[in-house]
Short mmCIF file of C-alpha atoms and ligand atoms in Angstrom, two decimals:
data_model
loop_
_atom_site.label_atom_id
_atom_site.label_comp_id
_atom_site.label_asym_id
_atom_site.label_seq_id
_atom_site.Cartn_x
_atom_site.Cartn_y
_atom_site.Cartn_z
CA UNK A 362 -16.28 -12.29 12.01
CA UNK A 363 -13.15 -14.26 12.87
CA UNK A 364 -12.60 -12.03 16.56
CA UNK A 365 -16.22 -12.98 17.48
CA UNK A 366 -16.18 -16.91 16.15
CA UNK A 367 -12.68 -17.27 17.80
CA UNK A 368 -14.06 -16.21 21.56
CA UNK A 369 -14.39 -19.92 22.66
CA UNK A 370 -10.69 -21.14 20.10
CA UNK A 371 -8.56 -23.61 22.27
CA UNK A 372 -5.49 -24.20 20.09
CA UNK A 373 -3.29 -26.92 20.92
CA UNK A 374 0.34 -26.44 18.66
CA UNK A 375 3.96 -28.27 19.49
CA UNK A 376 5.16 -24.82 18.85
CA UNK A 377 3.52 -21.68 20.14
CA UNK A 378 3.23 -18.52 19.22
CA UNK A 379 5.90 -17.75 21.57
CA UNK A 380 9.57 -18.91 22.67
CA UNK A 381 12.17 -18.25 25.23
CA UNK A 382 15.92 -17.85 25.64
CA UNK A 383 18.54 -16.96 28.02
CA UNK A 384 19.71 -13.54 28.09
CA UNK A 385 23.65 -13.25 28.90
CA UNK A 386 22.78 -12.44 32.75
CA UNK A 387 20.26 -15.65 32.85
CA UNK A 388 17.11 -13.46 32.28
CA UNK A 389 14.55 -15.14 30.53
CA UNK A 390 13.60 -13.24 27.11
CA UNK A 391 10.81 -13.95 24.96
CA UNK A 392 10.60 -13.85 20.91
CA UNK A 393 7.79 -14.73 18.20
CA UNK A 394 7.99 -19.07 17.87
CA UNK A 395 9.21 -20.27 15.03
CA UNK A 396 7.80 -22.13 12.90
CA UNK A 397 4.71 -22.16 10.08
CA UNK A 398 1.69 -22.94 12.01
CA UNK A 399 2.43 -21.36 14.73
CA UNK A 400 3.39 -17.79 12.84
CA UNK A 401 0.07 -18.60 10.18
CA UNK A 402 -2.16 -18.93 13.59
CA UNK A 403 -1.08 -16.06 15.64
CA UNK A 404 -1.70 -13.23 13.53
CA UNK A 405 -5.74 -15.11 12.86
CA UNK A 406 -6.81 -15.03 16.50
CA UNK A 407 -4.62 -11.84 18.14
CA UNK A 408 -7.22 -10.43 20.49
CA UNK A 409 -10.09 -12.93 19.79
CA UNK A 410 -10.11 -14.25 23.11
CA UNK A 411 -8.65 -17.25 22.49
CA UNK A 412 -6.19 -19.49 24.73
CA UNK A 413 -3.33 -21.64 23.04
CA UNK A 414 -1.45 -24.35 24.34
CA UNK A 415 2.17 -25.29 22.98
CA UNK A 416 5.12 -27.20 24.07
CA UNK A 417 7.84 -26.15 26.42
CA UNK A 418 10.77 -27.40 23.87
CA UNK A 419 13.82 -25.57 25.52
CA UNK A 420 14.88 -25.21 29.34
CA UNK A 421 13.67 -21.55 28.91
CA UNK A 422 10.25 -22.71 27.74
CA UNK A 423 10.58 -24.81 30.61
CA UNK A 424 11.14 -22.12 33.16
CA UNK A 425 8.59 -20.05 31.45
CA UNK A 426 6.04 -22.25 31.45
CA UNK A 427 6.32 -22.42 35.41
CA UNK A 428 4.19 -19.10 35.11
CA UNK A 429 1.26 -21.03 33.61
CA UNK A 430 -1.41 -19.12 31.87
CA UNK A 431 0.22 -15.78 30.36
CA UNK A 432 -1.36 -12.62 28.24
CA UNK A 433 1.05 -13.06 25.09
CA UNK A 434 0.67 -11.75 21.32
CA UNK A 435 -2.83 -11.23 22.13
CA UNK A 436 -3.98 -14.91 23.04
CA UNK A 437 -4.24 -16.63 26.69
CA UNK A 438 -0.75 -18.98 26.29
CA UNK A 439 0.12 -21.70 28.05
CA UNK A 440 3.11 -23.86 28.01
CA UNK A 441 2.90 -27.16 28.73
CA UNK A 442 6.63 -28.85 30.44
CA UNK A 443 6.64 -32.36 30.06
CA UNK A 444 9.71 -34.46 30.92
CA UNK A 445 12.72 -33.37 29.00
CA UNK A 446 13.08 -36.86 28.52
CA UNK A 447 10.15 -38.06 27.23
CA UNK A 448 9.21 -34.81 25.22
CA UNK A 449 12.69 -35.94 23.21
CA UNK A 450 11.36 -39.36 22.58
CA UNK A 451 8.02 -38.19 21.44
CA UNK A 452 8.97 -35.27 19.14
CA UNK A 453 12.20 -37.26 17.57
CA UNK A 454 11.67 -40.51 17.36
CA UNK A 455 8.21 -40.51 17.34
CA UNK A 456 6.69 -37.15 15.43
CA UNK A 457 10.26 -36.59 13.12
CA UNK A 458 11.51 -39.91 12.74
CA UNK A 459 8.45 -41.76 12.13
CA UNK A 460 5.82 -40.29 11.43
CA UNK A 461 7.21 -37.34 9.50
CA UNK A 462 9.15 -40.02 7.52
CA UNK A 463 6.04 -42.45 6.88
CA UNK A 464 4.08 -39.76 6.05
CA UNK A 465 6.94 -37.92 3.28
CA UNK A 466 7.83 -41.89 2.42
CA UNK A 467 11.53 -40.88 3.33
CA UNK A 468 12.12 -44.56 4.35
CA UNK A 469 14.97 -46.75 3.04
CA UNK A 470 13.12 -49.80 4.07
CA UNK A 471 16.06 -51.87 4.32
CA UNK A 472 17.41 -50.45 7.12
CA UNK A 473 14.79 -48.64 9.11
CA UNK A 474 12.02 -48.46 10.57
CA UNK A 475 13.07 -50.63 13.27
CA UNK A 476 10.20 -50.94 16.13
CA UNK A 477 12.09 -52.46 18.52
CA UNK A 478 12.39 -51.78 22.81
CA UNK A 479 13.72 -48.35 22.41
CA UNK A 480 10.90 -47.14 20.19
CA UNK A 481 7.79 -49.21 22.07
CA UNK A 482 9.26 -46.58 24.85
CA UNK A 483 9.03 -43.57 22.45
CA UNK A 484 5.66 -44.51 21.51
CA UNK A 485 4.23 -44.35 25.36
CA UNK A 486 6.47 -41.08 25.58
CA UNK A 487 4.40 -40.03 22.73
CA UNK A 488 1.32 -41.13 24.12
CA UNK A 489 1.81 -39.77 27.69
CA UNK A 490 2.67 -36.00 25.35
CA UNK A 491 -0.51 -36.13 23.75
CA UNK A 492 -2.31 -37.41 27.34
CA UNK A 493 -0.60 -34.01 29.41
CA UNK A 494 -2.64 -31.93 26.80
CA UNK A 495 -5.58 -33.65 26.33
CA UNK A 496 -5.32 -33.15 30.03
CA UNK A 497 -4.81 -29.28 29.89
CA UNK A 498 -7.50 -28.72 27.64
CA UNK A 499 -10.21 -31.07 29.40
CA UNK A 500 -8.86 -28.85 32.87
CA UNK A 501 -9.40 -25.64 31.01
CA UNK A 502 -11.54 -25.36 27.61
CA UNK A 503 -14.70 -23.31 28.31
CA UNK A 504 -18.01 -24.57 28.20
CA UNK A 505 -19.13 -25.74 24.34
CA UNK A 506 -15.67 -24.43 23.42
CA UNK A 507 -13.98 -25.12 19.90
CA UNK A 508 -10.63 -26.96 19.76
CA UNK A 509 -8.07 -26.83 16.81
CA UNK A 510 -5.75 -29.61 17.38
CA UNK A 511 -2.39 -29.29 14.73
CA UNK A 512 -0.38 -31.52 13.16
CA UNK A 513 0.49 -35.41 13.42
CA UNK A 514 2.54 -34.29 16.91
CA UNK A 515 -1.04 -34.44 18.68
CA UNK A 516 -2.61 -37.54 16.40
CA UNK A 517 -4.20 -38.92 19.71
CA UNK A 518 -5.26 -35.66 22.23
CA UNK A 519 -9.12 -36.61 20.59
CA UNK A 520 -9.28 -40.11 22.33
CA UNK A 521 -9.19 -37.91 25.91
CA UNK A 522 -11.47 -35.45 25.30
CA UNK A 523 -14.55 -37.06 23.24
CA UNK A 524 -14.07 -39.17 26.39
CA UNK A 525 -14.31 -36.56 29.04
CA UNK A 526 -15.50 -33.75 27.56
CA UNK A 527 -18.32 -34.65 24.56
CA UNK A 528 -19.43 -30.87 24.96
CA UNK A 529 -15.81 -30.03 23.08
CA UNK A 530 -15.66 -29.97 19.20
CA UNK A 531 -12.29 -30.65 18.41
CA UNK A 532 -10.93 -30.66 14.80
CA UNK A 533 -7.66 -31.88 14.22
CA UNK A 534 -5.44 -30.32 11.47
CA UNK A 535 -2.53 -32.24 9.72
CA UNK A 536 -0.07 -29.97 7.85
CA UNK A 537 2.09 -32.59 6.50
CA UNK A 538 1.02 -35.58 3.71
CA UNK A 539 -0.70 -38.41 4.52
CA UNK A 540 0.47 -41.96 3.51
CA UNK A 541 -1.95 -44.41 1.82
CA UNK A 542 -3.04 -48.11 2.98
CA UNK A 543 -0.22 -49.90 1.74
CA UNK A 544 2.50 -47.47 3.93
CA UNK A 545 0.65 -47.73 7.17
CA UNK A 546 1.24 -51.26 6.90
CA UNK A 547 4.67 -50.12 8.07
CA UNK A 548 3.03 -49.47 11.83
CA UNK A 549 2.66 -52.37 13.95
CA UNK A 550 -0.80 -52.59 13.85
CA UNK A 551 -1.50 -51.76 17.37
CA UNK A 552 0.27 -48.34 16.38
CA UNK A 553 -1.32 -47.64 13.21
CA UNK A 554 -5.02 -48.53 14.74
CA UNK A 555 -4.26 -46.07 17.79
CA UNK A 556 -3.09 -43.14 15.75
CA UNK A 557 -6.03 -43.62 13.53
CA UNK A 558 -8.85 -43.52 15.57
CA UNK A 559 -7.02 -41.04 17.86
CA UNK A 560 -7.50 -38.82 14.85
CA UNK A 561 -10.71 -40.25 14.10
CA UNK A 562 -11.72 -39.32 17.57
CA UNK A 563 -11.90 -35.59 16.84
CA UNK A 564 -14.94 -34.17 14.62
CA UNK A 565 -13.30 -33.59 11.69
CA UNK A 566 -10.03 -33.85 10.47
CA UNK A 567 -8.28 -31.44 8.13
CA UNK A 568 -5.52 -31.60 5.18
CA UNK A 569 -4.08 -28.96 2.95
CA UNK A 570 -5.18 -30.82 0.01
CA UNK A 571 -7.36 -33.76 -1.47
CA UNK A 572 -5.03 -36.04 -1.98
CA UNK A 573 -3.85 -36.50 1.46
CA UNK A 574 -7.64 -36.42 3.11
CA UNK A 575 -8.54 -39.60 0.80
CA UNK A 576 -5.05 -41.02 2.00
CA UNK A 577 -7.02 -41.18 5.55
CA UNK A 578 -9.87 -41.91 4.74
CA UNK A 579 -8.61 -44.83 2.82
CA UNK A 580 -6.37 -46.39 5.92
CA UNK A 581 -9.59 -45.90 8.04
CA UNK A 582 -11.98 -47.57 5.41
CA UNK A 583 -9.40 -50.74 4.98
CA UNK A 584 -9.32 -50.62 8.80
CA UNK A 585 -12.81 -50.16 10.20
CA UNK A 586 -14.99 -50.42 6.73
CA UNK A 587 -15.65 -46.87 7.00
CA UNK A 588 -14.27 -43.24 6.96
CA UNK A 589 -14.61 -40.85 9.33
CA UNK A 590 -15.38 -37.06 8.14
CA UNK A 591 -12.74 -34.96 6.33
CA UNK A 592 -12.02 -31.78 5.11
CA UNK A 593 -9.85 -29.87 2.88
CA UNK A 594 -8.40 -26.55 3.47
CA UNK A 595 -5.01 -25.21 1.91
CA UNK A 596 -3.16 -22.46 3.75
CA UNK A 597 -2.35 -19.56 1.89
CA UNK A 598 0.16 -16.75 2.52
CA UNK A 599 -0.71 -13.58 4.33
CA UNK A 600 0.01 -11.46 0.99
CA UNK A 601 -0.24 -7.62 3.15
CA UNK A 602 2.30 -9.18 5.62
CA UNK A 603 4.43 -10.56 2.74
CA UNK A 604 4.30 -7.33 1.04
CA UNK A 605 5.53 -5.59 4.18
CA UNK A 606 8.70 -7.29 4.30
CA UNK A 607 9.56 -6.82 1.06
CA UNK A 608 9.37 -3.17 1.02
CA UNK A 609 10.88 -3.28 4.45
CA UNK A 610 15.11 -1.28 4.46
CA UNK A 611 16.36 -4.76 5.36
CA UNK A 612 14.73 -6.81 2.19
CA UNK A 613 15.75 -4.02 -0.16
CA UNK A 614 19.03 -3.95 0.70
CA UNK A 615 19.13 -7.69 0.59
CA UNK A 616 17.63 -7.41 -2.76
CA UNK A 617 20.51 -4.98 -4.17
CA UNK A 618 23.18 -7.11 -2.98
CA UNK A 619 21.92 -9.56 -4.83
CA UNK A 620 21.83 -8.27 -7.89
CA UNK A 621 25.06 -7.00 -7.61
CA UNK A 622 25.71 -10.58 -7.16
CA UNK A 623 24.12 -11.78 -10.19
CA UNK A 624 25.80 -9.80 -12.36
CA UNK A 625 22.64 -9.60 -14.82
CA UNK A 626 22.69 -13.07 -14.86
CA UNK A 627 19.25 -15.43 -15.02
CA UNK A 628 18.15 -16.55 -11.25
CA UNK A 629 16.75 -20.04 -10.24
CA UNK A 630 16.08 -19.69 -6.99
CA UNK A 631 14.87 -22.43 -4.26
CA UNK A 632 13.53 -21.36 -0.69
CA UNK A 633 13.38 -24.13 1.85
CA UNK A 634 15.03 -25.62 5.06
CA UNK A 635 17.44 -28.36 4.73
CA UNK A 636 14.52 -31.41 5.03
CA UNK A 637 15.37 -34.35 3.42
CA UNK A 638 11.75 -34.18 1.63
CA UNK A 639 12.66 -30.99 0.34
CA UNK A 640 14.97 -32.89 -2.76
CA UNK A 641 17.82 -30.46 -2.17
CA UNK A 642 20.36 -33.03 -3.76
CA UNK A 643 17.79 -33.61 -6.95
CA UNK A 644 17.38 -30.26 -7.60
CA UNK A 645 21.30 -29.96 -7.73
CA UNK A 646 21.80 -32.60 -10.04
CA UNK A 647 19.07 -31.46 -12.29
CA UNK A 648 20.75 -28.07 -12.30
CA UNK A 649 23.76 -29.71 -13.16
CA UNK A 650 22.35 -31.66 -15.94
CA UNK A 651 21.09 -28.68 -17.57
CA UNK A 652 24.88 -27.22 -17.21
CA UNK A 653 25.75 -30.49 -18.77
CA UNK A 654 23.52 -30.75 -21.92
CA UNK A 655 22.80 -26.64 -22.37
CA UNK A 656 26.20 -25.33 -22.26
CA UNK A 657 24.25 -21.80 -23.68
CA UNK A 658 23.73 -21.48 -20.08
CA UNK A 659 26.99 -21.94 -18.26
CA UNK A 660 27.84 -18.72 -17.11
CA UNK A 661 24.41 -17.07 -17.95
CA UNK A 662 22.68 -18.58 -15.32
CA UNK A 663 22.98 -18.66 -10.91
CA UNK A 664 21.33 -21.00 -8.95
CA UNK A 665 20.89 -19.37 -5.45
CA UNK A 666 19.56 -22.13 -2.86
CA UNK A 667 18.36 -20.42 0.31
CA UNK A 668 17.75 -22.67 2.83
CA UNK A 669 18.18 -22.83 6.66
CA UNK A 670 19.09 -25.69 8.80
CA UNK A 671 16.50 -27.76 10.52
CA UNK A 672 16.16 -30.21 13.20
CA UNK A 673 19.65 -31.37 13.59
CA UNK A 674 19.11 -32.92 16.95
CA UNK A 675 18.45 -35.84 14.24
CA UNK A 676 21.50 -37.34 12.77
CA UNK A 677 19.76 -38.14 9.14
CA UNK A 678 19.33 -34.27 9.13
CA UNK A 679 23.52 -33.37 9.77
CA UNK A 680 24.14 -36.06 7.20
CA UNK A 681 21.72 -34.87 4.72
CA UNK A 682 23.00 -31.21 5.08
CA UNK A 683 26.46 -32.61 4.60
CA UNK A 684 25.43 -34.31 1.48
CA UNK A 685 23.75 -30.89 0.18
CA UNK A 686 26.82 -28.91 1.16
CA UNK A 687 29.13 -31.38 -0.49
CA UNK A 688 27.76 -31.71 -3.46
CA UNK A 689 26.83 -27.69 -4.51
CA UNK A 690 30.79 -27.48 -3.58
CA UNK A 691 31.59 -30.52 -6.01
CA UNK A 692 28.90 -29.01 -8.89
CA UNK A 693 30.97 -25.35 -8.23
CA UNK A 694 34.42 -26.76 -8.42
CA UNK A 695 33.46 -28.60 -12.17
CA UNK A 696 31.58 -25.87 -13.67
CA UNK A 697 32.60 -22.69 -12.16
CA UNK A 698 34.84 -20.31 -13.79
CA UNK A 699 36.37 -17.18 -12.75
CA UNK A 700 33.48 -14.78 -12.04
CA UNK A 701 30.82 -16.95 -12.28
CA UNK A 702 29.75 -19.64 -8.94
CA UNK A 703 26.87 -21.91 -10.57
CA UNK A 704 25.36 -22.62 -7.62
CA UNK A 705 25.34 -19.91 -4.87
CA UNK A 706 24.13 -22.21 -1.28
CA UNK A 707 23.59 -20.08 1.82
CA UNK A 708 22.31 -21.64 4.95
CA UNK A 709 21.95 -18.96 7.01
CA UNK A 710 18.00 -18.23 8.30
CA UNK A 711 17.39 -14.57 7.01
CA UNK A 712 13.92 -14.31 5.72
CA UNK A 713 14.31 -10.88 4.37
CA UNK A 714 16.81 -11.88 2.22
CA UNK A 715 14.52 -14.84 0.81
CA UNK A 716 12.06 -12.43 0.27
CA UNK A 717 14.33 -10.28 -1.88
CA UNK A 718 14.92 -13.37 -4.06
CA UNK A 719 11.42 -14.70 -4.94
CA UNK A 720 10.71 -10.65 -5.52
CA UNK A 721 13.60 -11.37 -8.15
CA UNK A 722 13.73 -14.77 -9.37
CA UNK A 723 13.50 -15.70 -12.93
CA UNK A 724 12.79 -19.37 -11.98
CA UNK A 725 11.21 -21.02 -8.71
CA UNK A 726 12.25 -24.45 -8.14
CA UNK A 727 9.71 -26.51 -5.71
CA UNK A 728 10.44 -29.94 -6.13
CA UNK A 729 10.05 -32.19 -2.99
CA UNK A 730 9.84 -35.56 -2.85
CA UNK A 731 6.26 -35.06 -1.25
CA UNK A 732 5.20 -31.60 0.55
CA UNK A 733 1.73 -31.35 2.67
CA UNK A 734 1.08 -28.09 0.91
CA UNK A 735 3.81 -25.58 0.25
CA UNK A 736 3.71 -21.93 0.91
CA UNK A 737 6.33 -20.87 -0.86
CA UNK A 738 4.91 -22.11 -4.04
CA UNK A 739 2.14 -19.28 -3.57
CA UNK A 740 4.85 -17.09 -1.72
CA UNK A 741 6.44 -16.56 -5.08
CA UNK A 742 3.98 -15.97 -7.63
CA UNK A 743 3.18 -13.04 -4.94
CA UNK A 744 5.80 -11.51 -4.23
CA UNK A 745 7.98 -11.92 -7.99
CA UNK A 746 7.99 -9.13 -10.19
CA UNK A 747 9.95 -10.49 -13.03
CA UNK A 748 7.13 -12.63 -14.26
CA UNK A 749 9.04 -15.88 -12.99
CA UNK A 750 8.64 -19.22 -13.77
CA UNK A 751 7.45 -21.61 -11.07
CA UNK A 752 8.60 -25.44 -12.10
CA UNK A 753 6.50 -27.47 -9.56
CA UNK A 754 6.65 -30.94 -8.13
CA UNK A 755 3.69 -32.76 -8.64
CA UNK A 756 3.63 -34.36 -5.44
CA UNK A 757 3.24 -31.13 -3.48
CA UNK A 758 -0.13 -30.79 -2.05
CA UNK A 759 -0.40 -27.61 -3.08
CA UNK A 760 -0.14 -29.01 -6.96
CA UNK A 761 -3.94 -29.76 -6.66
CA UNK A 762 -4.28 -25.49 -6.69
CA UNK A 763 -1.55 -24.63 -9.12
CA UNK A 764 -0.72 -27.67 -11.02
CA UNK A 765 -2.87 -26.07 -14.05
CA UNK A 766 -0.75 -23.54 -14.57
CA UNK A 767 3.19 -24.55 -13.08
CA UNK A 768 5.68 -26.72 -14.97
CA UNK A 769 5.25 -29.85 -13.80
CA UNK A 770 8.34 -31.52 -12.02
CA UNK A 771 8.50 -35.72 -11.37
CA UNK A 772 11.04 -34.42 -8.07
CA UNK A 773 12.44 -38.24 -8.80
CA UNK A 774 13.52 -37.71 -12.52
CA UNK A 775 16.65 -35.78 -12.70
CA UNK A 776 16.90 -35.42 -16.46
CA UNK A 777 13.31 -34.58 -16.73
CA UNK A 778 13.73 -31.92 -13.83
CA UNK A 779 16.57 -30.41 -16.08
CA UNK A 780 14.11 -29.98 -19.00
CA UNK A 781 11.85 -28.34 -17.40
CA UNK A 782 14.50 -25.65 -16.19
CA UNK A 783 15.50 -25.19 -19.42
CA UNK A 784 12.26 -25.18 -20.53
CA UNK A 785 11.23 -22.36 -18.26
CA UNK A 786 14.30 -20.58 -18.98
CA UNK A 787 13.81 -20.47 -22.56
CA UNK A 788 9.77 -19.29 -22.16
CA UNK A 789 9.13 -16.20 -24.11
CA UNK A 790 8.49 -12.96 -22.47
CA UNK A 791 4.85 -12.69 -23.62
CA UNK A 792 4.36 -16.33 -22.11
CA UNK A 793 5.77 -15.49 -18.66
CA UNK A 794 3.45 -12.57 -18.45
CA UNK A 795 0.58 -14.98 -18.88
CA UNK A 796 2.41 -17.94 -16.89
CA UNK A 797 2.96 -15.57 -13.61
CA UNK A 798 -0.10 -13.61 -13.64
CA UNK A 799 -2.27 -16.75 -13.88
CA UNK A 800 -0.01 -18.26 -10.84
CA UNK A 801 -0.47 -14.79 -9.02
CA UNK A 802 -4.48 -14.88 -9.39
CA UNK A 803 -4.21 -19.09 -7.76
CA UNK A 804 -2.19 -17.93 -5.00
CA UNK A 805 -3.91 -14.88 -4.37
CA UNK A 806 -7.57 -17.03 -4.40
CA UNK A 807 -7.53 -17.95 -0.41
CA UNK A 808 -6.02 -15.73 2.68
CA UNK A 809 -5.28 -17.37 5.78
CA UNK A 810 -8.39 -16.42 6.86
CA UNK A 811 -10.23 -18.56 4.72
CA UNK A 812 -8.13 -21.51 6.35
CA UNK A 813 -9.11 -20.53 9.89
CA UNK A 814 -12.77 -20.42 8.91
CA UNK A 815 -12.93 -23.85 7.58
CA UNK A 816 -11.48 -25.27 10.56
CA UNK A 817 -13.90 -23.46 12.82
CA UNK A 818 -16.98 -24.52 10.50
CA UNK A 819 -15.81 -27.43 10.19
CA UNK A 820 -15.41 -28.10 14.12
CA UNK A 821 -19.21 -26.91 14.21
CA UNK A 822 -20.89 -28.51 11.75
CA UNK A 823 -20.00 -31.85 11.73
CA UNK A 824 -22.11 -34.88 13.31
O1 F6P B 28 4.90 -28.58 8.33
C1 F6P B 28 4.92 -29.23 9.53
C2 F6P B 28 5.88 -28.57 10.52
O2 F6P B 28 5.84 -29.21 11.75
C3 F6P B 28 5.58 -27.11 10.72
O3 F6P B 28 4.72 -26.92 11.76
C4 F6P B 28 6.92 -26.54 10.98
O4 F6P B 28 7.04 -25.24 10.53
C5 F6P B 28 7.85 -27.41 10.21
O5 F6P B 28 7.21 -28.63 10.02
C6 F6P B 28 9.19 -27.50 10.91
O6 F6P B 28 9.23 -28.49 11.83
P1 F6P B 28 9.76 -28.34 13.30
O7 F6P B 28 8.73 -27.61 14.08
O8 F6P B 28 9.94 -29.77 13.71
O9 F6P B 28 11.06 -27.59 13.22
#
């Protein structure tokens, strides 16, 4: 279904299903892109026909991109090299620094936002981004041909094309939350009103869950008096592909060395990159907390916290993984004894190895601040086959699918946090059984697939 339906698929990513590096004589070298979207897409619409556009983020990419349209992982890829310059101003200050931060309510409003010169410039750097590829794609996109615009990088690349080519049905897909009326108010208004009806511009616009499409729809309705169409479609892992890894030499041995390292202690685990929405330092301190007021579990218990660095062109990011770093030492130097580490932090990228871990946890901890969706949350339940808890922030869009059945976290309430790891610690054996099984059947309810369709049916049926 999917290779005939994806014939006519423009895709239009910041990253691509593709990157490039250096090789130690200057030869340029592709690899897969990193990423989510980019490795959820590629494996949907391999040999389907379909082209996909993507930014040139390196000086590789940059090179690379020189040889315009390429046959790569099965798609027709093109990178698109925009000034270094202004590509920097658009994805930092623009995409990570505001929007990613309006959007997770990261501000400390005190201090910043600060719309001053420097980011009006950002904003047209932005702007000019999203112009090159509304560009490309008007230049290129076959006749009648579907477009699946992702993520708040491309907010505006609608505005060009219901413009200049009406024949297009674009659909625009955010992956991250969206804020509500009162936090838009944030924007100057020019801002907020061009980013919303550049994303009203496109057919339909998508969200991983409810809560974040009525977000929208309520900024557009207090704007305009009315709400452009909406629809909701969670991502869900690609369980074979999961499955492979784990019973891949690498994960095994990864899993062995762990529990050598565990000792036949209990395992909390957490899986994320260092993102300040992520609620690294909470998590700690609720950990500690439960070392505080359970001392049953000093010693009986590791916390393993695998998570990989991210972004650090932006300086909240270094101090933030500073602050992590610093405090799992602090927490190890006050409750560890000899033989036992309480908190075991490795920031090294090795997905293997995570997948070893949520095979083997006892606990999942997901408790950001505020999460689009979350795939490990469903990654988990998969892949564990200890019947492991998964403790759950609320304010994860992926709650609305498993809230029914995870222990709910507040990701803000540090003693509360701490109950519910001891809480899930303490659950009897014949209630984990249920708990995980009933978490497996939610995650296992949707395949990637699923996700792709909605965005193409959604691209075709609207207005
Ligand atoms: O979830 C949104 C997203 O942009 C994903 O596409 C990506 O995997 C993740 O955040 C990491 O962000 P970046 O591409 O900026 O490293």
């Amino acid at each position: 279904m999917v290779a005939r339906v994806a014939e006519n698929v423009v895709i239009v990513s910041n990253r691509g299903p593709l990157s490039f590096s250096h090789d130690g004589d200057g030869n340029l070298v592709a690899q897969r892109g990193a990423g989510g979207v980019a490795s959820s897409l590629a494996p949907l619409v391999r040999d389907t026909g379909a082209s996909w556009m993507a930014a040139a983020i390196s000086d590789a990419d940059r090179e690379a991109a020189a040889s315009g349209t390429v046959e790569a992982e099965g798609v027709r890829f093109r990178m698109l090299a925009v000034d270094p310059d202004a590509y920097r101003m658009a994805y930092d200050v623009v995409s990570n620094s505001t929007l990613w931060f309006l959007h997770h309510g990261l501000w400390d409003l005190a201090r910043r936002p600060r719309f001053d010169r420097r980011w009006r410039e950002a904003w047209d750097a932005y702007r000019a981004v999203n112009h090159t590829f509304a560009r490309a794609v008007i230049d290129d996109a076959p006749a009648d041909a579907t477009v699946l615009v992702q993520d708040y990088h491309f907010a505006l690349v609608g505005t060009w094309l219901a413009q200049e080519r009406p024949d297009l049905k674009a659909v625009h897909f955010t992956h991250i939350p969206f804020c509500d009326p009162e936090a838009i108010r944030i924007l100057p208004d020019d801002v907020a009103s061009e980013l919303l009806a550049g994303m009203a511009s496109h057919t339909s616009c998508g969200f991983h869950a409810r809560r974040w499409a009525q977000n929208f729809e309520a900024c557009c309705q207090a704007l305009w008096g009315w709400k452009p169409s909406t629809f909701v479609s969670p991502l869900a892992p690609d369980h074979d592909d999961i499955d492979a890894v784990a019973e891949s030499p690498k994960s095994v041995e990864e899993g062995a060395a762990l529990d050598e390292l565990l000792g036949g202690r209990r395992l909390i685990l957490r899986v994320d990159r260092i993102e300040l929405s992520k609620n690294l330092l909470r998590g700690f301190l609720a950990y500690e907390e439960l070392l505080r007021t359970r001392p049953e579990w000093r010693a009986q218990v590791v916390f393993a916290a695998f998570v990989y660095p991210s972004r650090e062109g932006l300086p909240e990011y270094l101090a933030y993984r500073q602050e992590v770093e610093t405090l799992a030492a602090r927490i190890n130097s006050q409750w560890g004894v000899p033989g036992w580490t309480p908190i075991v932090l490795d920031t090294s990228d090795n997905f293997p190895r995570s997948v070893a871990a949520l095979r083997r946890y006892d606990l999942l901890l997901v408790n950001p601040v505020r999460d689009g969706l979350n795939l490990v949350a469903k990654e988990g339940p998969l892949l564990n086959a200890r019947n492991g808890v998964l403790a759950l922030s609320r304010e994860a869009g992926v709650w609305e699918e498993l809230g029914g059945v995870a222990l709910e976290v507040n990701p803000f309430d540090v003693a509360g946090t701490a109950d519910v790891l001891a809480a899930g610690l303490a659950m009897e054996d014949q209630d984990r059984a249920t708990h995980s099984a009933a978490l497996r059947k939610l995650a296992a309810a949707r395949s990637p697939r699923d996700w792709l369709h909605d965005q193409l049916a959604a691209a075709r049926s609207a207005r």
